mmCIF file with all atom_site columns, N, CA and C in Angstrom:
data_model
loop_
_atom_site.group_PDB
_atom_site.id
_atom_site.type_symbol
_atom_site.label_atom_id
_atom_site.label_alt_id
_atom_site.label_comp_id
_atom_site.label_asym_id
_atom_site.label_entity_id
_atom_site.label_seq_id
_atom_site.pdbx_PDB_ins_code
_atom_site.Cartn_x
_atom_site.Cartn_y
_atom_site.Cartn_z
_atom_site.occupancy
_atom_site.B_iso_or_equiv
_atom_site.pdbx_formal_charge
_atom_site.auth_seq_id
_atom_site.auth_comp_id
_atom_site.auth_asym_id
_atom_site.auth_atom_id
_atom_site.pdbx_PDB_model_num
ATOM 1   N N  . LYS A 1 1  ? -83.450 -31.450 9.692   1.00 59.00 ? 3  LYS A N  1
ATOM 2   C CA . LYS A 1 1  ? -83.522 -31.366 11.190  1.00 59.00 ? 3  LYS A CA 1
ATOM 3   C C  . LYS A 1 1  ? -83.707 -30.171 11.922  1.00 59.00 ? 3  LYS A C  1
ATOM 4   N N  . SER A 1 2  ? -84.382 -29.885 12.412  1.00 62.00 ? 4  SER A N  1
ATOM 5   C CA . SER A 1 2  ? -84.876 -28.214 12.486  1.00 62.00 ? 4  SER A CA 1
ATOM 6   C C  . SER A 1 2  ? -84.365 -28.035 14.118  1.00 62.00 ? 4  SER A C  1
ATOM 7   N N  . LEU A 1 3  ? -83.559 -26.990 14.395  1.00 66.00 ? 5  LEU A N  1
ATOM 8   C CA . LEU A 1 3  ? -83.223 -26.283 15.340  1.00 66.00 ? 5  LEU A CA 1
ATOM 9   C C  . LEU A 1 3  ? -83.905 -25.525 16.134  1.00 66.00 ? 5  LEU A C  1
ATOM 10  N N  . LYS A 1 4  ? -84.974 -25.064 15.941  1.00 83.00 ? 6  LYS A N  1
ATOM 11  C CA . LYS A 1 4  ? -85.872 -24.750 16.508  1.00 83.00 ? 6  LYS A CA 1
ATOM 12  C C  . LYS A 1 4  ? -85.464 -23.229 16.690  1.00 83.00 ? 6  LYS A C  1
ATOM 13  N N  . SER A 1 5  ? -84.446 -22.512 16.469  1.00 94.00 ? 7  SER A N  1
ATOM 14  C CA . SER A 1 5  ? -84.120 -21.840 16.603  1.00 94.00 ? 7  SER A CA 1
ATOM 15  C C  . SER A 1 5  ? -84.407 -20.537 15.238  1.00 94.00 ? 7  SER A C  1
ATOM 16  N N  . THR A 1 6  ? -84.923 -18.979 16.470  1.00 96.00 ? 8  THR A N  1
ATOM 17  C CA . THR A 1 6  ? -85.093 -17.692 16.027  1.00 96.00 ? 8  THR A CA 1
ATOM 18  C C  . THR A 1 6  ? -83.486 -17.195 15.343  1.00 96.00 ? 8  THR A C  1
ATOM 19  N N  . LEU A 1 7  ? -83.615 -16.454 13.738  1.00 96.00 ? 9  LEU A N  1
ATOM 20  C CA . LEU A 1 7  ? -82.740 -15.792 13.583  1.00 96.00 ? 9  LEU A CA 1
ATOM 21  C C  . LEU A 1 7  ? -83.127 -14.374 13.610  1.00 96.00 ? 9  LEU A C  1
ATOM 22  N N  . TYR A 1 8  ? -82.270 -13.751 14.346  1.00 97.00 ? 10 TYR A N  1
ATOM 23  C CA . TYR A 1 8  ? -82.428 -11.597 14.407  1.00 97.00 ? 10 TYR A CA 1
ATOM 24  C C  . TYR A 1 8  ? -81.858 -11.300 13.516  1.00 97.00 ? 10 TYR A C  1
ATOM 25  N N  . VAL A 1 9  ? -82.524 -10.799 12.190  1.00 96.00 ? 11 VAL A N  1
ATOM 26  C CA . VAL A 1 9  ? -81.501 -9.845  11.318  1.00 96.00 ? 11 VAL A CA 1
ATOM 27  C C  . VAL A 1 9  ? -81.958 -8.850  11.138  1.00 96.00 ? 11 VAL A C  1
ATOM 28  N N  . VAL A 1 10 ? -80.768 -7.185  10.900  1.00 97.00 ? 12 VAL A N  1
ATOM 29  C CA . VAL A 1 10 ? -81.116 -5.898  11.613  1.00 97.00 ? 12 VAL A CA 1
ATOM 30  C C  . VAL A 1 10 ? -80.437 -5.374  11.393  1.00 97.00 ? 12 VAL A C  1
ATOM 31  N N  . ARG A 1 11 ? -80.719 -4.259  10.036  1.00 94.00 ? 13 ARG A N  1
ATOM 32  C CA . ARG A 1 11 ? -79.336 -3.321  8.776   1.00 94.00 ? 13 ARG A CA 1
ATOM 33  C C  . ARG A 1 11 ? -79.891 -2.139  9.538   1.00 94.00 ? 13 ARG A C  1
ATOM 34  N N  . VAL A 1 12 ? -78.981 -0.713  11.063  1.00 95.00 ? 14 VAL A N  1
ATOM 35  C CA . VAL A 1 12 ? -79.776 0.175   11.264  1.00 95.00 ? 14 VAL A CA 1
ATOM 36  C C  . VAL A 1 12 ? -78.276 0.866   9.860   1.00 95.00 ? 14 VAL A C  1
ATOM 37  N N  . SER A 1 13 ? -79.167 2.523   9.924   1.00 94.00 ? 15 SER A N  1
ATOM 38  C CA . SER A 1 13 ? -78.496 3.651   9.861   1.00 94.00 ? 15 SER A CA 1
ATOM 39  C C  . SER A 1 13 ? -78.666 4.794   10.637  1.00 94.00 ? 15 SER A C  1
ATOM 40  N N  . SER A 1 14 ? -77.459 6.138   9.836   1.00 94.00 ? 16 SER A N  1
ATOM 41  C CA . SER A 1 14 ? -77.902 7.243   10.720  1.00 94.00 ? 16 SER A CA 1
ATOM 42  C C  . SER A 1 14 ? -79.122 7.501   11.019  1.00 94.00 ? 16 SER A C  1
ATOM 43  N N  . ILE A 1 15 ? -80.406 7.109   10.192  1.00 92.00 ? 17 ILE A N  1
ATOM 44  C CA . ILE A 1 15 ? -81.464 7.306   10.354  1.00 92.00 ? 17 ILE A CA 1
ATOM 45  C C  . ILE A 1 15 ? -82.617 6.226   10.894  1.00 92.00 ? 17 ILE A C  1
ATOM 46  N N  . GLY A 1 16 ? -82.025 5.242   11.509  1.00 94.00 ? 18 GLY A N  1
ATOM 47  C CA . GLY A 1 16 ? -82.921 4.254   12.585  1.00 94.00 ? 18 GLY A CA 1
ATOM 48  C C  . GLY A 1 16 ? -82.642 2.787   12.012  1.00 94.00 ? 18 GLY A C  1
ATOM 49  N N  . LEU A 1 17 ? -83.705 2.234   11.647  1.00 95.00 ? 19 LEU A N  1
ATOM 50  C CA . LEU A 1 17 ? -83.407 0.960   11.135  1.00 95.00 ? 19 LEU A CA 1
ATOM 51  C C  . LEU A 1 17 ? -84.405 0.258   9.703   1.00 95.00 ? 19 LEU A C  1
ATOM 52  N N  . LYS A 1 18 ? -83.814 -0.251  8.887   1.00 95.00 ? 20 LYS A N  1
ATOM 53  C CA . LYS A 1 18 ? -83.306 -0.508  7.373   1.00 95.00 ? 20 LYS A CA 1
ATOM 54  C C  . LYS A 1 18 ? -84.267 -1.560  7.239   1.00 95.00 ? 20 LYS A C  1
ATOM 55  N N  . HIS A 1 19 ? -85.600 -2.069  6.630   1.00 94.00 ? 21 HIS A N  1
ATOM 56  C CA . HIS A 1 19 ? -85.656 -3.720  5.584   1.00 94.00 ? 21 HIS A CA 1
ATOM 57  C C  . HIS A 1 19 ? -84.029 -4.471  5.816   1.00 94.00 ? 21 HIS A C  1
ATOM 58  N N  . SER A 1 20 ? -84.450 -5.710  6.209   1.00 95.00 ? 22 SER A N  1
ATOM 59  C CA . SER A 1 20 ? -82.862 -6.489  5.848   1.00 95.00 ? 22 SER A CA 1
ATOM 60  C C  . SER A 1 20 ? -84.015 -7.413  5.946   1.00 95.00 ? 22 SER A C  1
ATOM 61  N N  . ALA A 1 21 ? -85.048 -8.477  5.231   1.00 95.00 ? 23 ALA A N  1
ATOM 62  C CA . ALA A 1 21 ? -85.153 -9.376  5.289   1.00 95.00 ? 23 ALA A CA 1
ATOM 63  C C  . ALA A 1 21 ? -83.920 -10.372 4.239   1.00 95.00 ? 23 ALA A C  1
ATOM 64  N N  . PRO A 1 22 ? -84.224 -11.454 4.373   1.00 95.00 ? 24 PRO A N  1
ATOM 65  C CA . PRO A 1 22 ? -82.633 -12.313 3.794   1.00 95.00 ? 24 PRO A CA 1
ATOM 66  C C  . PRO A 1 22 ? -83.403 -11.705 2.340   1.00 95.00 ? 24 PRO A C  1
ATOM 67  N N  . CYS A 1 23 ? -81.552 -12.381 1.567   1.00 93.00 ? 25 CYS A N  1
ATOM 68  C CA . CYS A 1 23 ? -81.744 -12.603 0.265   1.00 93.00 ? 25 CYS A CA 1
ATOM 69  C C  . CYS A 1 23 ? -82.228 -13.961 -0.061  1.00 93.00 ? 25 CYS A C  1
ATOM 70  N N  . ASN A 1 24 ? -82.504 -14.173 -1.366  1.00 92.00 ? 26 ASN A N  1
ATOM 71  C CA . ASN A 1 24 ? -82.601 -15.327 -1.680  1.00 92.00 ? 26 ASN A CA 1
ATOM 72  C C  . ASN A 1 24 ? -81.714 -16.187 -1.943  1.00 92.00 ? 26 ASN A C  1
ATOM 73  N N  . HIS A 1 25 ? -80.227 -15.467 -1.553  1.00 92.00 ? 27 HIS A N  1
ATOM 74  C CA . HIS A 1 25 ? -79.205 -17.081 -1.067  1.00 92.00 ? 27 HIS A CA 1
ATOM 75  C C  . HIS A 1 25 ? -79.800 -17.091 0.055   1.00 92.00 ? 27 HIS A C  1
ATOM 76  N N  . CYS A 1 26 ? -79.895 -16.098 1.048   1.00 94.00 ? 28 CYS A N  1
ATOM 77  C CA . CYS A 1 26 ? -79.651 -16.389 2.614   1.00 94.00 ? 28 CYS A CA 1
ATOM 78  C C  . CYS A 1 26 ? -81.061 -17.047 2.748   1.00 94.00 ? 28 CYS A C  1
ATOM 79  N N  . CYS A 1 27 ? -81.935 -16.743 2.056   1.00 93.00 ? 29 CYS A N  1
ATOM 80  C CA . CYS A 1 27 ? -83.160 -18.075 2.517   1.00 93.00 ? 29 CYS A CA 1
ATOM 81  C C  . CYS A 1 27 ? -82.862 -19.628 2.280   1.00 93.00 ? 29 CYS A C  1
ATOM 82  N N  . GLN A 1 28 ? -81.307 -19.916 1.619   1.00 93.00 ? 30 GLN A N  1
ATOM 83  C CA . GLN A 1 28 ? -81.725 -20.854 0.981   1.00 93.00 ? 30 GLN A CA 1
ATOM 84  C C  . GLN A 1 28 ? -81.073 -21.788 2.161   1.00 93.00 ? 30 GLN A C  1
ATOM 85  N N  . ILE A 1 29 ? -80.232 -20.973 2.447   1.00 94.00 ? 31 ILE A N  1
ATOM 86  C CA . ILE A 1 29 ? -78.992 -21.218 3.982   1.00 94.00 ? 31 ILE A CA 1
ATOM 87  C C  . ILE A 1 29 ? -80.363 -21.699 5.055   1.00 94.00 ? 31 ILE A C  1
ATOM 88  N N  . ILE A 1 30 ? -80.525 -20.743 4.717   1.00 94.00 ? 32 ILE A N  1
ATOM 89  C CA . ILE A 1 30 ? -81.391 -20.431 6.521   1.00 94.00 ? 32 ILE A CA 1
ATOM 90  C C  . ILE A 1 30 ? -82.088 -21.671 6.167   1.00 94.00 ? 32 ILE A C  1
ATOM 91  N N  . LYS A 1 31 ? -82.998 -22.049 5.908   1.00 92.00 ? 33 LYS A N  1
ATOM 92  C CA . LYS A 1 31 ? -84.062 -23.398 5.013   1.00 92.00 ? 33 LYS A CA 1
ATOM 93  C C  . LYS A 1 31 ? -83.186 -24.697 5.304   1.00 92.00 ? 33 LYS A C  1
ATOM 94  N N  . LYS A 1 32 ? -81.601 -24.734 4.527   1.00 93.00 ? 34 LYS A N  1
ATOM 95  C CA . LYS A 1 32 ? -81.250 -25.996 4.973   1.00 93.00 ? 34 LYS A CA 1
ATOM 96  C C  . LYS A 1 32 ? -80.562 -25.662 6.596   1.00 93.00 ? 34 LYS A C  1
ATOM 97  N N  . ALA A 1 33 ? -80.593 -25.004 6.781   1.00 92.00 ? 35 ALA A N  1
ATOM 98  C CA . ALA A 1 33 ? -79.888 -24.786 8.479   1.00 92.00 ? 35 ALA A CA 1
ATOM 99  C C  . ALA A 1 33 ? -80.642 -25.063 9.600   1.00 92.00 ? 35 ALA A C  1
ATOM 100 N N  . GLY A 1 34 ? -81.923 -25.394 9.012   1.00 92.00 ? 36 GLY A N  1
ATOM 101 C CA . GLY A 1 34 ? -83.421 -26.114 10.062  1.00 92.00 ? 36 GLY A CA 1
ATOM 102 C C  . GLY A 1 34 ? -83.788 -24.568 11.034  1.00 92.00 ? 36 GLY A C  1
ATOM 103 N N  . ILE A 1 35 ? -82.904 -23.782 10.772  1.00 94.00 ? 37 ILE A N  1
ATOM 104 C CA . ILE A 1 35 ? -83.416 -22.546 11.200  1.00 94.00 ? 37 ILE A CA 1
ATOM 105 C C  . ILE A 1 35 ? -85.340 -21.691 11.069  1.00 94.00 ? 37 ILE A C  1
ATOM 106 N N  . LYS A 1 36 ? -86.110 -22.475 12.274  1.00 95.00 ? 38 LYS A N  1
ATOM 107 C CA . LYS A 1 36 ? -87.980 -22.215 12.316  1.00 95.00 ? 38 LYS A CA 1
ATOM 108 C C  . LYS A 1 36 ? -88.065 -20.792 12.044  1.00 95.00 ? 38 LYS A C  1
ATOM 109 N N  . LYS A 1 37 ? -87.754 -20.175 12.264  1.00 96.00 ? 39 LYS A N  1
ATOM 110 C CA . LYS A 1 37 ? -88.361 -19.095 12.547  1.00 96.00 ? 39 LYS A CA 1
ATOM 111 C C  . LYS A 1 37 ? -87.073 -17.305 11.552  1.00 96.00 ? 39 LYS A C  1
ATOM 112 N N  . ILE A 1 38 ? -88.034 -16.187 11.079  1.00 97.00 ? 40 ILE A N  1
ATOM 113 C CA . ILE A 1 38 ? -86.704 -15.286 11.137  1.00 97.00 ? 40 ILE A CA 1
ATOM 114 C C  . ILE A 1 38 ? -87.580 -13.874 11.655  1.00 97.00 ? 40 ILE A C  1
ATOM 115 N N  . VAL A 1 39 ? -86.458 -13.047 12.847  1.00 98.00 ? 41 VAL A N  1
ATOM 116 C CA . VAL A 1 39 ? -87.277 -11.937 12.559  1.00 98.00 ? 41 VAL A CA 1
ATOM 117 C C  . VAL A 1 39 ? -86.092 -10.554 11.856  1.00 98.00 ? 41 VAL A C  1
ATOM 118 N N  . TYR A 1 40 ? -86.805 -10.043 11.171  1.00 97.00 ? 42 TYR A N  1
ATOM 119 C CA . TYR A 1 40 ? -86.223 -8.583  10.691  1.00 97.00 ? 42 TYR A CA 1
ATOM 120 C C  . TYR A 1 40 ? -86.663 -7.294  10.594  1.00 97.00 ? 42 TYR A C  1
ATOM 121 N N  . SER A 1 41 ? -85.464 -6.618  10.117  1.00 97.00 ? 43 SER A N  1
ATOM 122 C CA . SER A 1 41 ? -86.341 -4.880  11.143  1.00 97.00 ? 43 SER A CA 1
ATOM 123 C C  . SER A 1 41 ? -86.953 -4.594  9.427   1.00 97.00 ? 43 SER A C  1
ATOM 124 N N  . LYS A 1 42 ? -87.636 -3.736  9.446   1.00 95.00 ? 44 LYS A N  1
ATOM 125 C CA . LYS A 1 42 ? -88.613 -2.650  8.271   1.00 95.00 ? 44 LYS A CA 1
ATOM 126 C C  . LYS A 1 42 ? -88.009 -1.512  8.476   1.00 95.00 ? 44 LYS A C  1
ATOM 127 N N  . ASP A 1 43 ? -88.777 -0.996  7.033   1.00 94.00 ? 45 ASP A N  1
ATOM 128 C CA . ASP A 1 43 ? -88.125 0.573   6.733   1.00 94.00 ? 45 ASP A CA 1
ATOM 129 C C  . ASP A 1 43 ? -89.121 1.264   7.886   1.00 94.00 ? 45 ASP A C  1
ATOM 130 N N  . ASN A 1 44 ? -89.938 1.342   8.560   1.00 94.00 ? 46 ASN A N  1
ATOM 131 C CA . ASN A 1 44 ? -90.880 2.078   9.521   1.00 94.00 ? 46 ASN A CA 1
ATOM 132 C C  . ASN A 1 44 ? -90.455 1.163   11.482  1.00 94.00 ? 46 ASN A C  1
ATOM 133 N N  . GLY A 1 45 ? -88.951 1.243   11.038  1.00 94.00 ? 47 GLY A N  1
ATOM 134 C CA . GLY A 1 45 ? -88.784 0.782   12.477  1.00 94.00 ? 47 GLY A CA 1
ATOM 135 C C  . GLY A 1 45 ? -89.054 -0.336  12.776  1.00 94.00 ? 47 GLY A C  1
ATOM 136 N N  . GLU A 1 46 ? -90.572 -1.454  12.234  1.00 96.00 ? 48 GLU A N  1
ATOM 137 C CA . GLU A 1 46 ? -91.208 -2.070  12.894  1.00 96.00 ? 48 GLU A CA 1
ATOM 138 C C  . GLU A 1 46 ? -89.870 -3.368  13.126  1.00 96.00 ? 48 GLU A C  1
ATOM 139 N N  . PHE A 1 47 ? -90.859 -4.739  12.988  1.00 97.00 ? 49 PHE A N  1
ATOM 140 C CA . PHE A 1 47 ? -89.983 -6.339  13.129  1.00 97.00 ? 49 PHE A CA 1
ATOM 141 C C  . PHE A 1 47 ? -90.941 -7.034  12.779  1.00 97.00 ? 49 PHE A C  1
ATOM 142 N N  . GLU A 1 48 ? -89.996 -7.557  11.283  1.00 97.00 ? 50 GLU A N  1
ATOM 143 C CA . GLU A 1 48 ? -91.400 -8.679  10.855  1.00 97.00 ? 50 GLU A CA 1
ATOM 144 C C  . GLU A 1 48 ? -90.763 -10.433 11.547  1.00 97.00 ? 50 GLU A C  1
ATOM 145 N N  . ILE A 1 49 ? -92.112 -10.673 12.720  1.00 97.00 ? 51 ILE A N  1
ATOM 146 C CA . ILE A 1 49 ? -91.866 -12.124 12.751  1.00 97.00 ? 51 ILE A CA 1
ATOM 147 C C  . ILE A 1 49 ? -92.407 -13.457 11.406  1.00 97.00 ? 51 ILE A C  1
ATOM 148 N N  . ILE A 1 50 ? -91.615 -13.831 10.870  1.00 96.00 ? 52 ILE A N  1
ATOM 149 C CA . ILE A 1 50 ? -91.527 -14.825 9.453   1.00 96.00 ? 52 ILE A CA 1
ATOM 150 C C  . ILE A 1 50 ? -91.718 -16.308 9.971   1.00 96.00 ? 52 ILE A C  1
ATOM 151 N N  . ASN A 1 51 ? -91.972 -17.307 9.982   1.00 96.00 ? 53 ASN A N  1
ATOM 152 C CA . ASN A 1 51 ? -91.531 -19.510 9.765   1.00 96.00 ? 53 ASN A CA 1
ATOM 153 C C  . ASN A 1 51 ? -90.931 -18.699 8.836   1.00 96.00 ? 53 ASN A C  1
ATOM 154 N N  . THR A 1 52 ? -90.287 -19.890 9.313   1.00 93.00 ? 54 THR A N  1
ATOM 155 C CA . THR A 1 52 ? -89.352 -20.352 7.787   1.00 93.00 ? 54 THR A CA 1
ATOM 156 C C  . THR A 1 52 ? -89.752 -20.608 6.476   1.00 93.00 ? 54 THR A C  1
ATOM 157 N N  . LYS A 1 53 ? -91.036 -22.117 7.081   1.00 91.00 ? 55 LYS A N  1
ATOM 158 C CA . LYS A 1 53 ? -90.877 -22.742 5.683   1.00 91.00 ? 55 LYS A CA 1
ATOM 159 C C  . LYS A 1 53 ? -91.697 -21.314 4.912   1.00 91.00 ? 55 LYS A C  1
ATOM 160 N N  . ASN A 1 54 ? -92.243 -20.592 5.237   1.00 90.00 ? 56 ASN A N  1
ATOM 161 C CA . ASN A 1 54 ? -93.881 -19.626 4.185   1.00 90.00 ? 56 ASN A CA 1
ATOM 162 C C  . ASN A 1 54 ? -92.833 -18.742 4.074   1.00 90.00 ? 56 ASN A C  1
ATOM 163 N N  . TYR A 1 55 ? -91.235 -18.746 4.107   1.00 92.00 ? 57 TYR A N  1
ATOM 164 C CA . TYR A 1 55 ? -90.929 -17.259 3.047   1.00 92.00 ? 57 TYR A CA 1
ATOM 165 C C  . TYR A 1 55 ? -90.219 -18.278 2.667   1.00 92.00 ? 57 TYR A C  1
ATOM 166 N N  . ASN A 1 56 ? -90.303 -16.988 0.857   1.00 90.00 ? 58 ASN A N  1
ATOM 167 C CA . ASN A 1 56 ? -89.412 -16.582 -0.325  1.00 90.00 ? 58 ASN A CA 1
ATOM 168 C C  . ASN A 1 56 ? -88.847 -15.727 -0.257  1.00 90.00 ? 58 ASN A C  1
ATOM 169 N N  . SER A 1 57 ? -88.184 -15.434 -1.024  1.00 90.00 ? 59 SER A N  1
ATOM 170 C CA . SER A 1 57 ? -87.040 -14.216 -1.895  1.00 90.00 ? 59 SER A CA 1
ATOM 171 C C  . SER A 1 57 ? -86.753 -14.178 -3.153  1.00 90.00 ? 59 SER A C  1
ATOM 172 N N  . ASN A 1 58 ? -87.401 -13.349 -3.536  1.00 91.00 ? 60 ASN A N  1
ATOM 173 C CA . ASN A 1 58 ? -86.594 -13.612 -4.491  1.00 91.00 ? 60 ASN A CA 1
ATOM 174 C C  . ASN A 1 58 ? -85.274 -12.472 -5.487  1.00 91.00 ? 60 ASN A C  1
ATOM 175 N N  . PHE A 1 59 ? -85.215 -11.674 -4.243  1.00 89.00 ? 61 PHE A N  1
ATOM 176 C CA . PHE A 1 59 ? -84.331 -10.420 -4.020  1.00 89.00 ? 61 PHE A CA 1
ATOM 177 C C  . PHE A 1 59 ? -82.518 -11.075 -4.123  1.00 89.00 ? 61 PHE A C  1
ATOM 178 N N  . ILE A 1 60 ? -81.587 -10.325 -5.396  1.00 89.00 ? 62 ILE A N  1
ATOM 179 C CA . ILE A 1 60 ? -80.949 -11.452 -5.508  1.00 89.00 ? 62 ILE A CA 1
ATOM 180 C C  . ILE A 1 60 ? -78.971 -9.909  -4.659  1.00 89.00 ? 62 ILE A C  1
ATOM 181 N N  . THR A 1 61 ? -78.695 -10.331 -4.297  1.00 88.00 ? 63 THR A N  1
ATOM 182 C CA . THR A 1 61 ? -77.846 -8.784  -3.719  1.00 88.00 ? 63 THR A CA 1
ATOM 183 C C  . THR A 1 61 ? -76.913 -8.652  -4.834  1.00 88.00 ? 63 THR A C  1
ATOM 184 N N  . SER A 1 62 ? -76.229 -7.256  -5.060  1.00 87.00 ? 64 SER A N  1
ATOM 185 C CA . SER A 1 62 ? -75.839 -6.909  -5.714  1.00 87.00 ? 64 SER A CA 1
ATOM 186 C C  . SER A 1 62 ? -74.137 -7.946  -5.676  1.00 87.00 ? 64 SER A C  1
ATOM 187 N N  . GLY A 1 63 ? -74.032 -8.434  -4.845  1.00 89.00 ? 65 GLY A N  1
ATOM 188 C CA . GLY A 1 63 ? -73.188 -9.027  -4.903  1.00 89.00 ? 65 GLY A CA 1
ATOM 189 C C  . GLY A 1 63 ? -73.168 -10.554 -4.727  1.00 89.00 ? 65 GLY A C  1
ATOM 190 N N  . ASN A 1 64 ? -73.472 -11.166 -5.197  1.00 87.00 ? 66 ASN A N  1
ATOM 191 C CA . ASN A 1 64 ? -74.312 -12.320 -5.494  1.00 87.00 ? 66 ASN A CA 1
ATOM 192 C C  . ASN A 1 64 ? -74.460 -12.341 -7.171  1.00 87.00 ? 66 ASN A C  1
ATOM 193 N N  . ARG A 1 65 ? -75.443 -11.031 -7.265  1.00 87.00 ? 67 ARG A N  1
ATOM 194 C CA . ARG A 1 65 ? -75.484 -10.732 -8.790  1.00 87.00 ? 67 ARG A CA 1
ATOM 195 C C  . ARG A 1 65 ? -73.747 -10.665 -9.638  1.00 87.00 ? 67 ARG A C  1
ATOM 196 N N  . TYR A 1 66 ? -72.917 -10.281 -8.959  1.00 89.00 ? 68 TYR A N  1
ATOM 197 C CA . TYR A 1 66 ? -71.171 -10.199 -9.800  1.00 89.00 ? 68 TYR A CA 1
ATOM 198 C C  . TYR A 1 66 ? -70.750 -10.616 -9.669  1.00 89.00 ? 68 TYR A C  1
ATOM 199 N N  . ILE A 1 67 ? -71.394 -12.501 -8.357  1.00 90.00 ? 69 ILE A N  1
ATOM 200 C CA . ILE A 1 67 ? -70.577 -13.668 -8.541  1.00 90.00 ? 69 ILE A CA 1
ATOM 201 C C  . ILE A 1 67 ? -71.414 -14.429 -9.456  1.00 90.00 ? 69 ILE A C  1
ATOM 202 N N  . SER A 1 68 ? -72.585 -13.688 -9.385  1.00 88.00 ? 70 SER A N  1
ATOM 203 C CA . SER A 1 68 ? -72.715 -15.164 -11.091 1.00 88.00 ? 70 SER A CA 1
ATOM 204 C C  . SER A 1 68 ? -72.247 -14.841 -12.684 1.00 88.00 ? 70 SER A C  1
ATOM 205 N N  . SER A 1 69 ? -72.107 -13.736 -12.084 1.00 84.00 ? 71 SER A N  1
ATOM 206 C CA . SER A 1 69 ? -71.813 -13.184 -14.072 1.00 84.00 ? 71 SER A CA 1
ATOM 207 C C  . SER A 1 69 ? -70.146 -13.602 -14.023 1.00 84.00 ? 71 SER A C  1
#
């Protein structure tokens, strides 16, 4: 079931926006939740808008690596 929703993900540091694309684990949850679009911040201060069905991530967070070990 598609929620037709848009998820906004932003990381902010003392010097500005940071890259905040969802990791592999989050990507799976986002797709299962039926969220249609993701908007995330990039290091250059811009935002990326992607359709969830076209998004895949190979990034695994240090927290998920620790849990999996």
